[in-house]
mmCIF file of C-alpha atoms in Angstrom:
data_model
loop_
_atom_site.group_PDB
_atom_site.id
_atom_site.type_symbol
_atom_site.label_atom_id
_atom_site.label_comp_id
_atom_site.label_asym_id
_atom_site.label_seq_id
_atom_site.Cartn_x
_atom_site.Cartn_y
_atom_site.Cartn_z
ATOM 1 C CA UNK A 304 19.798 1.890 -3.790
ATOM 2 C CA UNK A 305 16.033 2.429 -3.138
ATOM 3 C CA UNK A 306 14.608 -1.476 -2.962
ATOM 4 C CA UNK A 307 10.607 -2.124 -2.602
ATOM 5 C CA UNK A 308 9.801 -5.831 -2.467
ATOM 6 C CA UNK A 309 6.031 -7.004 -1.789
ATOM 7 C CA UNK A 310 4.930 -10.196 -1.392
ATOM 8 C CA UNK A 311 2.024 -12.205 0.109
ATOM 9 C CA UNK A 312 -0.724 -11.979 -2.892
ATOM 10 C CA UNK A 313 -2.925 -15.093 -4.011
ATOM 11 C CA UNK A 314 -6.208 -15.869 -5.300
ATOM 12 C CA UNK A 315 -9.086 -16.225 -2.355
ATOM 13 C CA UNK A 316 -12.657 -16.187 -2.849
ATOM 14 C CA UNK A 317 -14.908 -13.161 -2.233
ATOM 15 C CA UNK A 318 -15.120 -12.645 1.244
ATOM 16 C CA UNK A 319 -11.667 -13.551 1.555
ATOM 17 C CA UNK A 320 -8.192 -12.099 3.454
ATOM 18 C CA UNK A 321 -4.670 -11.980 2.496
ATOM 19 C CA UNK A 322 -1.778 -9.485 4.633
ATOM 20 C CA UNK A 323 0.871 -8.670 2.040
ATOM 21 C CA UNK A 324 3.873 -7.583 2.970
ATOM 22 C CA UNK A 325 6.916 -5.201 1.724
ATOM 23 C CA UNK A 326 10.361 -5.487 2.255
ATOM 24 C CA UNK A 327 12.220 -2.186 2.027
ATOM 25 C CA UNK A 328 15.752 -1.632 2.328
ATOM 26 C CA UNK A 329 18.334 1.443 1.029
ATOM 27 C CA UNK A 330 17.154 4.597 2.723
ATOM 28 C CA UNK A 331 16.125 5.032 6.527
ATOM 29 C CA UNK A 332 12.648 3.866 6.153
ATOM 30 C CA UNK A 333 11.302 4.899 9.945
ATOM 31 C CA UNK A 334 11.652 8.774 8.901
ATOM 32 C CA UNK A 335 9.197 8.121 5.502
ATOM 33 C CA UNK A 336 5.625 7.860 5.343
ATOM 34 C CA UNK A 337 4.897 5.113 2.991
ATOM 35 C CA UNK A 338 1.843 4.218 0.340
ATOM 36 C CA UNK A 339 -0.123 1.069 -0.954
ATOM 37 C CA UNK A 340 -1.257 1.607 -4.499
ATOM 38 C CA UNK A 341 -3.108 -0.411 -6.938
ATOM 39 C CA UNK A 342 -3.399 -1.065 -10.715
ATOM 40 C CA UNK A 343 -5.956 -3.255 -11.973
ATOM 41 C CA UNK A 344 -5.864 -4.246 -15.778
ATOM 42 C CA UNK A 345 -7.098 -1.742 -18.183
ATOM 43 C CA UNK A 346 -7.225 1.414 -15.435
ATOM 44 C CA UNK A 347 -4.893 3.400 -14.068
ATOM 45 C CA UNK A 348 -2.783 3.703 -11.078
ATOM 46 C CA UNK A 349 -5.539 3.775 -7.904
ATOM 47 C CA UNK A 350 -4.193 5.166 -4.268
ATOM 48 C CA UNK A 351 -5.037 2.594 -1.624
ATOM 49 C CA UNK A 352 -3.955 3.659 1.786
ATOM 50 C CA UNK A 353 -0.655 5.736 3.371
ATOM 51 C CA UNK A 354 0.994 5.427 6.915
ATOM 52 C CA UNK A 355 3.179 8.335 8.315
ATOM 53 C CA UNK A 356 6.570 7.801 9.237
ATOM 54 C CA UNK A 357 5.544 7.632 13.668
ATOM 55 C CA UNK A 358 3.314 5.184 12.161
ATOM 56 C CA UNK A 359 0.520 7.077 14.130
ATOM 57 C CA UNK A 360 -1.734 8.646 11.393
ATOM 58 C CA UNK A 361 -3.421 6.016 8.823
ATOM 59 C CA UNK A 362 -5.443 7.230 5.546
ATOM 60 C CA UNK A 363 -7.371 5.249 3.361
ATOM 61 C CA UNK A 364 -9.295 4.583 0.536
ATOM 62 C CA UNK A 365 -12.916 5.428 0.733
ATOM 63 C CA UNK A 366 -13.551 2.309 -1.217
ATOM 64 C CA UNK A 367 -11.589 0.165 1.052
ATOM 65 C CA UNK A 368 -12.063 2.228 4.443
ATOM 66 C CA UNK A 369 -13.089 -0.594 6.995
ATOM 67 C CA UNK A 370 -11.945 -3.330 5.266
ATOM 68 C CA UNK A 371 -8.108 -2.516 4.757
ATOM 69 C CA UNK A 372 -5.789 -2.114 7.091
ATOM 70 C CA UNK A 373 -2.036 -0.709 6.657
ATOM 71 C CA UNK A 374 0.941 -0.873 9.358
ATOM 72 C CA UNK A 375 4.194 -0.825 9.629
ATOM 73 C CA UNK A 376 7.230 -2.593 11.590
ATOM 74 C CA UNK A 377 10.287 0.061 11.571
ATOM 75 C CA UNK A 378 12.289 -2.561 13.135
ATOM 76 C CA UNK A 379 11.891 -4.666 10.486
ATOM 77 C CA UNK A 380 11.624 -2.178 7.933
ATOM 78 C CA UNK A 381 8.176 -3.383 6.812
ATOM 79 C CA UNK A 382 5.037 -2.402 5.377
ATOM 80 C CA UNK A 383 1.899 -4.519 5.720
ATOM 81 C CA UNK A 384 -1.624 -4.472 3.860
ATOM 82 C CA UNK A 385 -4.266 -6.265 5.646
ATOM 83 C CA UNK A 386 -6.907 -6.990 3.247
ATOM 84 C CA UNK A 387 -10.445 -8.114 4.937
ATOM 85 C CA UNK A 388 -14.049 -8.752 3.627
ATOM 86 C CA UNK A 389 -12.358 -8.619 0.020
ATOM 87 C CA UNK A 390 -14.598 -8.030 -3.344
ATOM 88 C CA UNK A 391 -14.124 -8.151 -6.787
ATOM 89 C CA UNK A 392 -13.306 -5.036 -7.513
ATOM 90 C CA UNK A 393 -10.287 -5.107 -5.408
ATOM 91 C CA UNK A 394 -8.491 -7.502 -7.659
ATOM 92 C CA UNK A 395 -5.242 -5.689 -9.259
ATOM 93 C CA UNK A 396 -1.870 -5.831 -8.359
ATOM 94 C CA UNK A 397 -0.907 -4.028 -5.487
ATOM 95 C CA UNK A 398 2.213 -2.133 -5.112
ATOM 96 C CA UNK A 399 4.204 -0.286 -2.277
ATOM 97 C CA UNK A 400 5.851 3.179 -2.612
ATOM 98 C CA UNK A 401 8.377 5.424 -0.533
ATOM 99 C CA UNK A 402 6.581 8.570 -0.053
ATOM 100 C CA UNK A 403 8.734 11.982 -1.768
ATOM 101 C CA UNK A 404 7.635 13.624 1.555
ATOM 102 C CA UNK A 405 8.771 13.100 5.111
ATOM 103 C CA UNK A 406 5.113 14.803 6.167
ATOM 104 C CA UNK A 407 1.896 14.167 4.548
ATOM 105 C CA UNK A 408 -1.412 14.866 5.634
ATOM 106 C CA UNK A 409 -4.953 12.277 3.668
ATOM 107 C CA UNK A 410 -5.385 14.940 0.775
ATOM 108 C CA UNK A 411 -1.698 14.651 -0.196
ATOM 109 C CA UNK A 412 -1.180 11.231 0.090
ATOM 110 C CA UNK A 413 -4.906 10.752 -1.890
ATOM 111 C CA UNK A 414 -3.821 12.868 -4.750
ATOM 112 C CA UNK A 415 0.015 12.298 -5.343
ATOM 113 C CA UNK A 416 0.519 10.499 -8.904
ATOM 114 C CA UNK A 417 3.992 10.215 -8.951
ATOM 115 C CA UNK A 418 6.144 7.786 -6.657
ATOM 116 C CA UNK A 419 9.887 8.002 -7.406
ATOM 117 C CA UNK A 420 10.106 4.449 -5.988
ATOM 118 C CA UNK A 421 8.087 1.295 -5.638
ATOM 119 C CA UNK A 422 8.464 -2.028 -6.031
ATOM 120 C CA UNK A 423 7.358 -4.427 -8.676
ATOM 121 C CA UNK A 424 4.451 -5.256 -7.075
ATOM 122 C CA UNK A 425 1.830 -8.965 -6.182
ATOM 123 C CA UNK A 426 -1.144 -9.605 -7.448
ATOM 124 C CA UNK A 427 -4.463 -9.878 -6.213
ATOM 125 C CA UNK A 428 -6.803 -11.989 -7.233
ATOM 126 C CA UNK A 429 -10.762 -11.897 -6.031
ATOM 127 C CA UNK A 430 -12.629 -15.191 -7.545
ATOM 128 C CA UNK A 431 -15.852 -17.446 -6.961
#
């Protein structure tokens, strides 16, 4: 069984960095590209940032181009979110998904609204 587990949110102050992580486990996660997304109260599901499955193609966010940065660790089978320079508005709680591709190119990743998996998701929270 498809398993998405993230991890590593907290509250900083603006300005601020956290890396959150994502533990996957239950399909061959090297051959998948894989997706942050975020949900922050009131507002609907927001696309954050995608990784292909060589791990050699990153897309993000234009509101978080620069300051976010998204890897992987096949190895390990993990997905990381580094979040830098972090504002307000990027409070929510972030979630990871398995891509329903095996190839995606920005627009795709940027527009896709359904993910049949992701995990449960860890909050972010961006205070002074």
């Amino acid at each position: 069984e498809v398993q998405l587990v993230e991890s590593g949110g907290g509250l900083v102050q603006p300005g601020g960095s956290l890396r959150l992580s994502c533990a996957a486990s239950g399909f061959t996660f090297s051959a998948y590209p894989m997706t942050w997304v975020r949900q922050a109260p009131g507002k609907g599901v927001e696309w954050v940032s995608t990784i292909n499955s060589g791990g050699d193609s990153t897309y993000y966010a234009d509101s978080v181009k620069g300051r976010f940065t998204i890897s992987r660790d096949d190895a390990k089978n993990m997905l990381y979110l580094q979040l830098n320079s972090l504002k307000t508005e990027h409070a929510a709680v972030y979630h990871c998904a398995k891509s329903p591709l095996s190839n995606i190119d920005r627009m795709t990743a940027a527009t896709i609204t359904f993910y049949p998996y992701w995990g449960q998701g860890t909050q972010v929270t961006v205070s002074s």
